[in-house]
Coordinates of C-alpha atoms (C1' of nucleotides) in Angstrom, one line a residue:
Chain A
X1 CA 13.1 25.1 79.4
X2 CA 17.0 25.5 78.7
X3 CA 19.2 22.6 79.9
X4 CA 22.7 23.1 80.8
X5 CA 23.7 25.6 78.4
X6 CA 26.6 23.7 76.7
X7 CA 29.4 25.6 74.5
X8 CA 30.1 24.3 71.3
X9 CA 33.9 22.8 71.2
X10 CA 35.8 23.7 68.2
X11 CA 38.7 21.4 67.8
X12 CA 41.6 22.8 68.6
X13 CA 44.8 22.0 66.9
X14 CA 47.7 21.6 69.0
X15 CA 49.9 24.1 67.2
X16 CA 47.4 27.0 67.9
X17 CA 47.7 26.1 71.5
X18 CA 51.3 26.5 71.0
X19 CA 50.7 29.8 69.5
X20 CA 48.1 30.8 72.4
X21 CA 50.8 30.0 74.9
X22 CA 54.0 31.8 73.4
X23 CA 51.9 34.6 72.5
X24 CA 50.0 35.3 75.7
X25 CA 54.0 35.2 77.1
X26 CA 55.1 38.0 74.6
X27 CA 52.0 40.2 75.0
X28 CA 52.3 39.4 79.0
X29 CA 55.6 40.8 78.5
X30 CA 56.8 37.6 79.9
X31 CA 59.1 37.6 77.0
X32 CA 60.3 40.9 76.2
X33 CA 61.6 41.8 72.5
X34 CA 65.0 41.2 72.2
X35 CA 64.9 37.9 74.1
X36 CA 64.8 34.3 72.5
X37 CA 62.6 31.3 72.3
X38 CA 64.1 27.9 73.3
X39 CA 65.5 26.3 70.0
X40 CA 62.5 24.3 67.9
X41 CA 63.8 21.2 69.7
X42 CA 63.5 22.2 73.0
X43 CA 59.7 23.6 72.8
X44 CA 59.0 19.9 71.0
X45 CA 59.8 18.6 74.8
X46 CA 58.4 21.5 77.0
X47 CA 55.3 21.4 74.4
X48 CA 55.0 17.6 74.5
X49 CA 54.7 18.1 70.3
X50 CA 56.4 17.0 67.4
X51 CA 58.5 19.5 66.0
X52 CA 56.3 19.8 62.8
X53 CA 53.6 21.2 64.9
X54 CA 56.4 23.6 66.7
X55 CA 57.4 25.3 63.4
X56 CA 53.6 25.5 61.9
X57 CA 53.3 27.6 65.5
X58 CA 56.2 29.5 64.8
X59 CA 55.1 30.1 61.5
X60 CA 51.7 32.0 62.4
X61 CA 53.7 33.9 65.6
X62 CA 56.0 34.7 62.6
X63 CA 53.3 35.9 60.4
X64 CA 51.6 37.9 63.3
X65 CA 55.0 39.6 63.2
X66 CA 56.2 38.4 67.2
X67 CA 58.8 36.2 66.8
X68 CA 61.5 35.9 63.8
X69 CA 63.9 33.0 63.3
X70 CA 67.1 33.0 61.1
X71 CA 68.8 29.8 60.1
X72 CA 72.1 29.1 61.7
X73 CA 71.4 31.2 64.7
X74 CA 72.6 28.9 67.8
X75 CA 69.7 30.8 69.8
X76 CA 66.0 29.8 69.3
X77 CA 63.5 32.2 67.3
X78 CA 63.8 36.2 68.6
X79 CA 60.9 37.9 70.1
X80 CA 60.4 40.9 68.2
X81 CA 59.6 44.6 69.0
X82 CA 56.3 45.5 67.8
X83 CA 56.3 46.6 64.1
X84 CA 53.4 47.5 62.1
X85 CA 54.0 45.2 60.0
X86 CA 51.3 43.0 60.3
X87 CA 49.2 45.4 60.2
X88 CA 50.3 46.9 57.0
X89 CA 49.7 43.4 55.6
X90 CA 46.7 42.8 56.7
X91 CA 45.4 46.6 55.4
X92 CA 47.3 46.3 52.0
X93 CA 45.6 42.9 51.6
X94 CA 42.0 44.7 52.5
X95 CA 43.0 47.2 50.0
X96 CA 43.4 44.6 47.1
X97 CA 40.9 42.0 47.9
X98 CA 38.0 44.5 49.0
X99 CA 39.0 46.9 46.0
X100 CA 39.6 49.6 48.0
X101 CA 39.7 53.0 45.6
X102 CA 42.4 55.4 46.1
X103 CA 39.6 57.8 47.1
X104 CA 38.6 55.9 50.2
X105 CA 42.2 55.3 51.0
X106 CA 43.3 59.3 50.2
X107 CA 39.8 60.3 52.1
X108 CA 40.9 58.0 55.3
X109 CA 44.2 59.7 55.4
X110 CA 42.7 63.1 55.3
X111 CA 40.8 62.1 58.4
X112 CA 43.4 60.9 60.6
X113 CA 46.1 63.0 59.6
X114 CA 44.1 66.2 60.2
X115 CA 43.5 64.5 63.2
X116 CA 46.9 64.6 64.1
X117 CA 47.6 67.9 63.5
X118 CA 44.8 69.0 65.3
X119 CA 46.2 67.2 68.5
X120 CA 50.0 68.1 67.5
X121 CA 49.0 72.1 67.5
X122 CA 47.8 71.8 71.0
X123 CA 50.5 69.7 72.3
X124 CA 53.4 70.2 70.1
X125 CA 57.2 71.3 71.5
X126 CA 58.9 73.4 70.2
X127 CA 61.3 71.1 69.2
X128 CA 58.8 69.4 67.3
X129 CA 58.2 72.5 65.6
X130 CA 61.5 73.1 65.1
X131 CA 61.2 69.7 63.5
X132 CA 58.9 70.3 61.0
X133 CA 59.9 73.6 59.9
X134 CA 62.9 71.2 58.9
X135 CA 61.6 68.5 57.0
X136 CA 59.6 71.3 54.9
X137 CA 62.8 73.0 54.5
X138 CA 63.8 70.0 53.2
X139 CA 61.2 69.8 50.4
X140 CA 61.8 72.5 49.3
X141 CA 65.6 71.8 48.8
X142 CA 64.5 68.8 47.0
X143 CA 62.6 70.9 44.1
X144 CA 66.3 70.3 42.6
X145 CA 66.4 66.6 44.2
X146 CA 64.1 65.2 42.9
X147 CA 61.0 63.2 43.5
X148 CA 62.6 61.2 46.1
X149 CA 64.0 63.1 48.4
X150 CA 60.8 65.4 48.0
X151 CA 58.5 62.6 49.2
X152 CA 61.3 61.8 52.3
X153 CA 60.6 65.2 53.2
X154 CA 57.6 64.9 52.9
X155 CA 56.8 61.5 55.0
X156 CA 59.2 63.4 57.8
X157 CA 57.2 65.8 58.0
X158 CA 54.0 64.0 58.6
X159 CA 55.9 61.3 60.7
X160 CA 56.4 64.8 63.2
X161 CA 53.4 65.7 62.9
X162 CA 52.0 62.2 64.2
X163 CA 54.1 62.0 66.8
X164 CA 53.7 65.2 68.3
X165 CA 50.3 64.2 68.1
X166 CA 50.7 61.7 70.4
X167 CA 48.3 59.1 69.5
X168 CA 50.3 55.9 68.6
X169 CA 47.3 54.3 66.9
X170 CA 46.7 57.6 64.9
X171 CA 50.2 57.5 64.2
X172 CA 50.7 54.0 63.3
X173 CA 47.6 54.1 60.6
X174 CA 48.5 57.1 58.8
X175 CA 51.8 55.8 58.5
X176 CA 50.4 52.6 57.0
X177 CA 48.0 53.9 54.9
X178 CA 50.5 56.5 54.0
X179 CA 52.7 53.9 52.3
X180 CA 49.7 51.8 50.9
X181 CA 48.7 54.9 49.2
X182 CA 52.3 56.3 47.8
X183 CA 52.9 52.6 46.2
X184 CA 49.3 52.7 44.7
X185 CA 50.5 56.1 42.7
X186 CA 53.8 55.7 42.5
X187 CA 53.6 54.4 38.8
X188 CA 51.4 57.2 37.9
X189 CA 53.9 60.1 39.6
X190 CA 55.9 59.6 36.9
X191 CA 54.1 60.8 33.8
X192 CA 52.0 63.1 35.9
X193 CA 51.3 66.6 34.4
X194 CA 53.0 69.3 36.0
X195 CA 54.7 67.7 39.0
X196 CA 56.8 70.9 39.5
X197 CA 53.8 73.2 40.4
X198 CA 52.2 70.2 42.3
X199 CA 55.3 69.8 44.8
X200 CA 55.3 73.8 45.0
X201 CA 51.8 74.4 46.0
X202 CA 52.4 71.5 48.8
X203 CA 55.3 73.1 50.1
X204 CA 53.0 76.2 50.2
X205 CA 50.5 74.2 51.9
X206 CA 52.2 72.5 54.4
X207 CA 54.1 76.2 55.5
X208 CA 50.4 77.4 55.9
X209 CA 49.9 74.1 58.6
X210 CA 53.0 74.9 60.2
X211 CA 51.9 78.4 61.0
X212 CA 48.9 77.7 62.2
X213 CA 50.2 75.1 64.4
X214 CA 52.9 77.8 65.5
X215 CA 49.4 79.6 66.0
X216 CA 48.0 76.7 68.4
X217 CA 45.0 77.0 66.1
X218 CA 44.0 73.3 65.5
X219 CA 41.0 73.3 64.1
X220 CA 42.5 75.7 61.1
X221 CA 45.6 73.6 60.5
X222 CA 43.4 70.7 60.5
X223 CA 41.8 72.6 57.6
X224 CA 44.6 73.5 55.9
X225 CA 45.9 70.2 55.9
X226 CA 42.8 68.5 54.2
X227 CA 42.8 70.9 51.6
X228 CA 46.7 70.5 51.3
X229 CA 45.9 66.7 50.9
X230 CA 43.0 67.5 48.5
X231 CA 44.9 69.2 46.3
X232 CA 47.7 67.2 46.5
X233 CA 45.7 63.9 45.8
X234 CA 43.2 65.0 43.8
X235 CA 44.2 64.9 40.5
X236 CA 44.9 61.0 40.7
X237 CA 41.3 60.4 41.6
X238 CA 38.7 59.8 39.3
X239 CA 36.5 63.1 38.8
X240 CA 33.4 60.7 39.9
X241 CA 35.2 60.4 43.3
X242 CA 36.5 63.7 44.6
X243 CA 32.9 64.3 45.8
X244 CA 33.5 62.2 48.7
X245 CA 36.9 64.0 49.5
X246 CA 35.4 67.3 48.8
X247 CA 33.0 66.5 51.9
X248 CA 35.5 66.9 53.8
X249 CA 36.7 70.5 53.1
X250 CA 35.1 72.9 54.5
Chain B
X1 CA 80.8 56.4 40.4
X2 CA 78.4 53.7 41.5
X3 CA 78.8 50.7 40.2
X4 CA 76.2 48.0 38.7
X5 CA 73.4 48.4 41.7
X6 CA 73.7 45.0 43.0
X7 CA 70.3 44.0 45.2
X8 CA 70.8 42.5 48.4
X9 CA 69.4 38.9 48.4
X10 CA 67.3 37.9 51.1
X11 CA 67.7 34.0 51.6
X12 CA 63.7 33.3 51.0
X13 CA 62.4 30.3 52.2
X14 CA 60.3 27.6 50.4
X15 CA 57.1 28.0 51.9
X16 CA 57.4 31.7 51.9
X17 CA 57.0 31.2 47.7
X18 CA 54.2 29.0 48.1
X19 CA 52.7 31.7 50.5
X20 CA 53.2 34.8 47.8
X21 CA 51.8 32.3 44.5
X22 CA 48.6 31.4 46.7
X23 CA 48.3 35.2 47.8
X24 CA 49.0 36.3 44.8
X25 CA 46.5 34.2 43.0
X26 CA 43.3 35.7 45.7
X27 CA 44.7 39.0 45.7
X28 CA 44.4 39.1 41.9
X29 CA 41.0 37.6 42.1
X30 CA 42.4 34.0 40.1
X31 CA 40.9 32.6 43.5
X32 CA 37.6 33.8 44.2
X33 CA 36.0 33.4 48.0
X34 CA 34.8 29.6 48.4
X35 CA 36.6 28.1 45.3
X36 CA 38.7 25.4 46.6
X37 CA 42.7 25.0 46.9
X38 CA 44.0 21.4 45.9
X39 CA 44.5 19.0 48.5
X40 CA 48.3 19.5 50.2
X41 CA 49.1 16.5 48.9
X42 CA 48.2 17.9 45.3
X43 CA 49.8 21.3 46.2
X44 CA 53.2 19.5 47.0
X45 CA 53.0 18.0 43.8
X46 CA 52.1 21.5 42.4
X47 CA 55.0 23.0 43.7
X48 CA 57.4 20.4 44.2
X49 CA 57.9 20.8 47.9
X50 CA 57.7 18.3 50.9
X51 CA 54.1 18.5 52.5
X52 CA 55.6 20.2 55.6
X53 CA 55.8 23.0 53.6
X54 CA 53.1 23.2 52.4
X55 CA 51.5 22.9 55.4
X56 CA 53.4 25.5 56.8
X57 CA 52.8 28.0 54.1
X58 CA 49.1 27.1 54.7
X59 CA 49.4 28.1 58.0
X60 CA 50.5 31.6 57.3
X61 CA 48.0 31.7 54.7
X62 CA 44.9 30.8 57.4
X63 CA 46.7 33.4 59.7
X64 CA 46.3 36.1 57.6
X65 CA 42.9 35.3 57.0
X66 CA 43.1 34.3 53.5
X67 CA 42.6 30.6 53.7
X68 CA 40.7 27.9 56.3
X69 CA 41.0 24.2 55.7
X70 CA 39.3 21.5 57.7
X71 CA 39.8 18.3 58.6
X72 CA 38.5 15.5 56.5
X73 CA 37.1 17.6 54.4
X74 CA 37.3 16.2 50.7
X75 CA 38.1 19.4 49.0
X76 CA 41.6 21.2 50.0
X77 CA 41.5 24.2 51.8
X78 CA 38.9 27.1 50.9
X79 CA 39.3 30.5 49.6
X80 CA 37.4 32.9 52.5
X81 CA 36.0 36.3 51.7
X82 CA 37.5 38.8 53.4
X83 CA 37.5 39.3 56.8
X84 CA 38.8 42.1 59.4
X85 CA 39.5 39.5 61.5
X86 CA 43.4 39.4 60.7
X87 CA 43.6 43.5 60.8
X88 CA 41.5 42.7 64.4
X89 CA 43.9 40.7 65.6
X90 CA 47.1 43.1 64.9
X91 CA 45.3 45.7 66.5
X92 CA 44.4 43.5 69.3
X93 CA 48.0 42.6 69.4
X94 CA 49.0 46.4 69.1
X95 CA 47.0 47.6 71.7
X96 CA 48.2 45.2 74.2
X97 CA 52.3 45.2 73.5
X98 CA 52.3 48.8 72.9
X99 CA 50.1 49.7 75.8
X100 CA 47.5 51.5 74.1
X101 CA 45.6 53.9 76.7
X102 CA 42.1 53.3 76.7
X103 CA 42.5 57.3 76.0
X104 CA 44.1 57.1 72.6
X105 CA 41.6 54.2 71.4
X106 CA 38.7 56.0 72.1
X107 CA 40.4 59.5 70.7
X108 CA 40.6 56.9 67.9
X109 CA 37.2 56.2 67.9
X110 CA 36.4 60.1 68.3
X111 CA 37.9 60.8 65.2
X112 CA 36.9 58.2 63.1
X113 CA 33.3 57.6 64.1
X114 CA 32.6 61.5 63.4
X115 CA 34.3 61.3 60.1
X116 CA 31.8 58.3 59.2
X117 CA 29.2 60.3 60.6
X118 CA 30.3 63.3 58.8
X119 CA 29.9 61.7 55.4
X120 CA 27.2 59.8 56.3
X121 CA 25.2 63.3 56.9
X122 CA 25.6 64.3 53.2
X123 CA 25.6 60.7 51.7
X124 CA 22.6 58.7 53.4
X125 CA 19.5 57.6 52.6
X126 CA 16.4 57.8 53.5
X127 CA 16.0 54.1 54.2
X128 CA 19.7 54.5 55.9
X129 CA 18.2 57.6 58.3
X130 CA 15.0 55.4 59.6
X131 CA 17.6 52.7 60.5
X132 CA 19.4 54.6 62.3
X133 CA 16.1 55.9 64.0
X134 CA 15.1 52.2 64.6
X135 CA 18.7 51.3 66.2
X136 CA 18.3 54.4 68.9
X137 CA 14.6 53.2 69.4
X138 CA 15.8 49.9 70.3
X139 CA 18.4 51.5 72.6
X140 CA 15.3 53.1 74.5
X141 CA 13.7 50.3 74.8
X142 CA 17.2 48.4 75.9
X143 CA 16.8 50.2 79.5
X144 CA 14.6 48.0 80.3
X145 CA 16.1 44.6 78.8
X146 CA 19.5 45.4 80.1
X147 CA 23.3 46.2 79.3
X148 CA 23.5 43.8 76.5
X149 CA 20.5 44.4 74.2
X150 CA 21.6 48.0 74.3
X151 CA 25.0 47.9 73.8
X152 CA 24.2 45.3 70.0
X153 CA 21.5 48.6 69.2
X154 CA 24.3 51.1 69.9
X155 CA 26.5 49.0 67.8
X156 CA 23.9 48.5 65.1
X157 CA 23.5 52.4 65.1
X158 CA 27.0 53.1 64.3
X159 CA 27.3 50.5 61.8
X160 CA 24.6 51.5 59.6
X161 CA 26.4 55.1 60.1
X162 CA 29.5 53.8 59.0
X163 CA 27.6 52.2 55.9
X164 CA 25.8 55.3 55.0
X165 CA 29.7 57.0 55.0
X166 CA 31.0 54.7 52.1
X167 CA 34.1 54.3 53.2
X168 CA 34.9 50.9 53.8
X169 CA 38.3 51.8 55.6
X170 CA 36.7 53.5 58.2
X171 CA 33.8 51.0 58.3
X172 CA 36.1 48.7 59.1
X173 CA 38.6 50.6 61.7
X174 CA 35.7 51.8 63.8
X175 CA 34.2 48.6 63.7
X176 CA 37.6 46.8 64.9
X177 CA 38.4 49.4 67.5
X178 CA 34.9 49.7 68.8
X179 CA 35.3 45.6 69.6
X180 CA 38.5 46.0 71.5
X181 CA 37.5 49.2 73.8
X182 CA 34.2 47.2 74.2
X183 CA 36.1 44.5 75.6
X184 CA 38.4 46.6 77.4
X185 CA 36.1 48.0 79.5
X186 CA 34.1 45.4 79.4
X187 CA 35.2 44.7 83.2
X188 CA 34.6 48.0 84.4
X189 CA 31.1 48.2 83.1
X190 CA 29.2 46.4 85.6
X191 CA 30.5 48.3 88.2
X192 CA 29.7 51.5 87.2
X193 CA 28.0 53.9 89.0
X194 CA 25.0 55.5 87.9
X195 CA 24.8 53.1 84.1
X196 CA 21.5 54.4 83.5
X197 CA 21.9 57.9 83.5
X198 CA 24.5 57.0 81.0
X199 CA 22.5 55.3 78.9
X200 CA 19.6 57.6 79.3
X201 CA 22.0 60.8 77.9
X202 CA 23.7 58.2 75.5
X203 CA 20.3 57.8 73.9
X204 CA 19.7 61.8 74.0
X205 CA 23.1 62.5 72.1
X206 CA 22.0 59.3 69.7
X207 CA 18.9 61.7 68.7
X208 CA 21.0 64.5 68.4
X209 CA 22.9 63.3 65.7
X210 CA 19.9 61.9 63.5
X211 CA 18.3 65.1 63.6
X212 CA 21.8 67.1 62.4
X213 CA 21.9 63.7 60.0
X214 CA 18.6 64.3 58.6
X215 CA 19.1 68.1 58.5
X216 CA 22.1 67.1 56.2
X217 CA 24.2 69.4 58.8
X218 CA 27.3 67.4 58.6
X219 CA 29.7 69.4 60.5
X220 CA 27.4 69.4 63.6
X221 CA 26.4 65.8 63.9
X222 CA 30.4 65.3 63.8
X223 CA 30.9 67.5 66.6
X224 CA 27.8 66.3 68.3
X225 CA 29.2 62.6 68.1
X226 CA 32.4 63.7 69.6
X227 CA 31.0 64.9 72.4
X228 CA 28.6 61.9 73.0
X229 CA 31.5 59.5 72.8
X230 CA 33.5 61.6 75.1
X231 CA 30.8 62.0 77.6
X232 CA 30.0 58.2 77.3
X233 CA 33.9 57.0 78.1
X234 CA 35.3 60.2 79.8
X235 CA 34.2 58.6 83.1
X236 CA 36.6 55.6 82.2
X237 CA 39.5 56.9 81.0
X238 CA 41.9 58.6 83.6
X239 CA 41.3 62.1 84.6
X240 CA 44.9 63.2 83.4
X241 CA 44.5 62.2 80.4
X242 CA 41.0 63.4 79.8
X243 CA 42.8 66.6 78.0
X244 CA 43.6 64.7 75.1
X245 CA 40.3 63.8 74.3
X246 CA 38.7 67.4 74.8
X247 CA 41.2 68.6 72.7
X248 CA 38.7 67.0 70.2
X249 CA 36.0 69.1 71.5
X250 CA 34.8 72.4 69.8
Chain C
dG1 C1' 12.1 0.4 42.3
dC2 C1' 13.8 3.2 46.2
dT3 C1' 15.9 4.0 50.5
dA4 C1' 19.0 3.2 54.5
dG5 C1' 23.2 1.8 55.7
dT6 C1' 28.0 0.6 55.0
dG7 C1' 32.5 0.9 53.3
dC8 C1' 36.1 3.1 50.9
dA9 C1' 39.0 6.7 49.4
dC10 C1' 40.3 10.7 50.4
dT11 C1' 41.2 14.7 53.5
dG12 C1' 43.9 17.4 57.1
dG13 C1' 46.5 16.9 61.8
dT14 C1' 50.3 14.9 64.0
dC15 C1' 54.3 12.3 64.7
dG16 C1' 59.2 10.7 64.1
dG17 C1' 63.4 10.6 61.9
dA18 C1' 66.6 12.2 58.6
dC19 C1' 69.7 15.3 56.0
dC20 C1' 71.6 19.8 54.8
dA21 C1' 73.5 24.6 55.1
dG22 C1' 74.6 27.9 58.1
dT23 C1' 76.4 30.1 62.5
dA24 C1' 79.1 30.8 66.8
dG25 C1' 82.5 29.8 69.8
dG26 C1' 85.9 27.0 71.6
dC27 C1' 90.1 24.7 70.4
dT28 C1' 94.3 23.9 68.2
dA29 C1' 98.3 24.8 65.6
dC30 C1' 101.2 28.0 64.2
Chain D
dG1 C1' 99.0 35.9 70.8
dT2 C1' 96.5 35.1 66.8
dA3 C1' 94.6 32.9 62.7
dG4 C1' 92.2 29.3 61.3
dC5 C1' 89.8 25.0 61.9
dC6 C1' 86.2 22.0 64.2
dT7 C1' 82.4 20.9 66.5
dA8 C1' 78.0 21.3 68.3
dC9 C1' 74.3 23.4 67.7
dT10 C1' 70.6 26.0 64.9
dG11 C1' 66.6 26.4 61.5
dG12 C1' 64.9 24.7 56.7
dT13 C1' 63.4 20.9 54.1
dC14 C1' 62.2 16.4 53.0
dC15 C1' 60.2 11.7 53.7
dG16 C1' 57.2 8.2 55.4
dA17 C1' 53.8 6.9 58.5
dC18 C1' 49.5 6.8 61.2
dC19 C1' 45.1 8.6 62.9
dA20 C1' 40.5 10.6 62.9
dG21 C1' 37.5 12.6 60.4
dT22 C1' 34.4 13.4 55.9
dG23 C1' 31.7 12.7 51.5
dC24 C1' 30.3 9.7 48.2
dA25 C1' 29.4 5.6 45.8
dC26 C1' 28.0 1.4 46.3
dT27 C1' 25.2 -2.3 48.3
dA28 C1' 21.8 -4.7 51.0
dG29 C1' 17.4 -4.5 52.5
dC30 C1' 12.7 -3.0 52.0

DNA sequence: GCTAGTGCACTGGTCGGACCAGTAGGCTAC
DNA sequence: GTAGCCTACTGGTCCGACCAGTGCACTAGC
């Protein structure tokens, strides 16, 4: 026989219910970005807290990326517009602590980005198109550039691609992992063998995407686009590894 | 000509040192899970700053997941393994201030889970395949213990898939997304019509995909878990923007 | 001798007050 | 009318204090 079925009560500190309360106001949109927080001193009073507890509050919202506050500013803290910031943080530190291995990170992006371009052949503009014809246009001009302005290229292109895609999320965890993985090779770009031919073939690649998305033909740009990543990322893997990426070809 | 390339100096704050040390020192593994920081009045010693500080880079520390100290507790604050929970509550936070469609997080889901399902068709084994047998069995035998018994099988089914994939990215995204559609429609479950027809043809698709698993037939299992997630949540999601999500469809 | 119980020394959580450097906007002096 | 100062705020940091918990060593009782 079960007796009143009691919930265990976690202590609560009063800062998190600071932190519940402001943040159930931004996400509410009670507070839209661009607006400000009453100044430290005034949520002690509406709060009924020590200001000590205020700031550890405004520290975590700050952390989660909400709010930010600048020193001097005669206006409490600044609600934010939603960055992926946080999340970047949070999936950089999973990277490090969890070990993630460039394959798993370089086999994630495969996914979702052919993903992407799957969706963005179907439901592109023209516009878009015109877009990404651009920014591969643009990598190509870089072959004199350099590797900068060949990546910038690049990331356009793929930040088109995303978009016309139309998933935010899909977007928003390419984009993270995209950067995640560039800083985890950027020291080995460098003294990589044959960049030259590398950056070729991709522009090679990514023309071959772009006509099949010209072509409304997902499910071959998707294709093309793993192998285009394959190939791109591949020699930075560890032979052991590209099996798993290999899966994913067809 | 460009002169010396002075870098803009961002004012950083105390505890915002204190925070990148103490990361630092987990992310490079100095810090294993359950080891033990010093007391805040040790660390304030440490690091030559006021307790407040401390306290408030401990508090970004615990929001990203890293840290979780306790009151009374003899020992200072303690190192946790890694959890999602901190990518969970971005995406939590991302869904809800950037409006997320319930269609985007289950394209989301479309893409990902048949990606894990993909790789999990080449890369399980055996022991993995009667698992997943053992989750769909329990699903069967959930009609008649309810909603709740078979919703933990169907979760149990696509984590052991998402194991069997190796790719702890994924098995973490899927697992994170599937928790906030979960609760998302949560609402709308009980007052479904027709639950157990859904069920019943959830469980069919479920044996679909084992048999293409266990034939090693990656591609189809994919497309076969597509279609059993869409015809599972197509009934939830808004007809106009059902298009998105066939797009995904073979 | 061993065990059960009691303090004690420590922890984190919260509070209040204080000072500083920085900003914005009103005010004053030119 | 304008340039410059002044003031009233802001957030960042520090300090000292108190409280309610916790674990452990020590002690009193068996």
């Amino acid at each position: 026989m079960s007796g009143p079925r009691f919930e265990p009560v976690r202590a609560v500190r009063a800062y998190e219910r600071v932190v519940e309360q402001v943040e159930e106001a931004i996400e509410s949109g009670a507070l839209s970005p661009g607006e400000r927080l009453p100044s430290e001193r005034e949520l002690m009073v509406q709060f009924s807290v020590s200001r000590s507890t205020v700031r550890e509050a405004l520290r975590v919202l700050q952390a989660r990326g909400l709010v930010r506050s600048r020193p001097g500013d005669p206006n409490g803290a600044e609600v934010l517009p939603f960055t992926p910031a946080a999340l970047h943080k949070s999936m950089t530190t999973l990277a490090r602590v969890e070990e993630l291995s460039l394959a798993e990170l370089v086999q994630f992006r495969m996914v979702l980005d052919s993903a992407a371009i799957l969706l963005a052949a179907r439901l592109r503009t023209d516009e878009q198109l015109a877009e990404m014809a651009e920014a591969v246009a643009r990598m190509r001009a870089a072959l004199e550039l350099g590797e900068d302005a060949f990546s910038a290229a690049d990331v356009a292109f793929h930040e088109v691609v995303a978009r016309a895609g139309g998933n935010k999320l899909i977007q928003i965890c390419t984009d993270v992992v995209r950067s995640i993985v560039v800083r985890l090779i950027s020291e080995k770009l460098a003294g990589a063998p044959d960049r030259e031919a590398l950056m070729r073939q991709s522009i090679r690649h990514h023309e071959e995407v772009i006509a099949a998305i010209r072509l409304a033909d997902g499910p071959l740009a998707a294709r093309l686009s793993r192998k285009a990543m394959y190939d791109y990322y591949a020699g930075y893997v560890p032979a052991a590894e590209r099996g798993v990426l290999r899966a994913l070809l067809d």
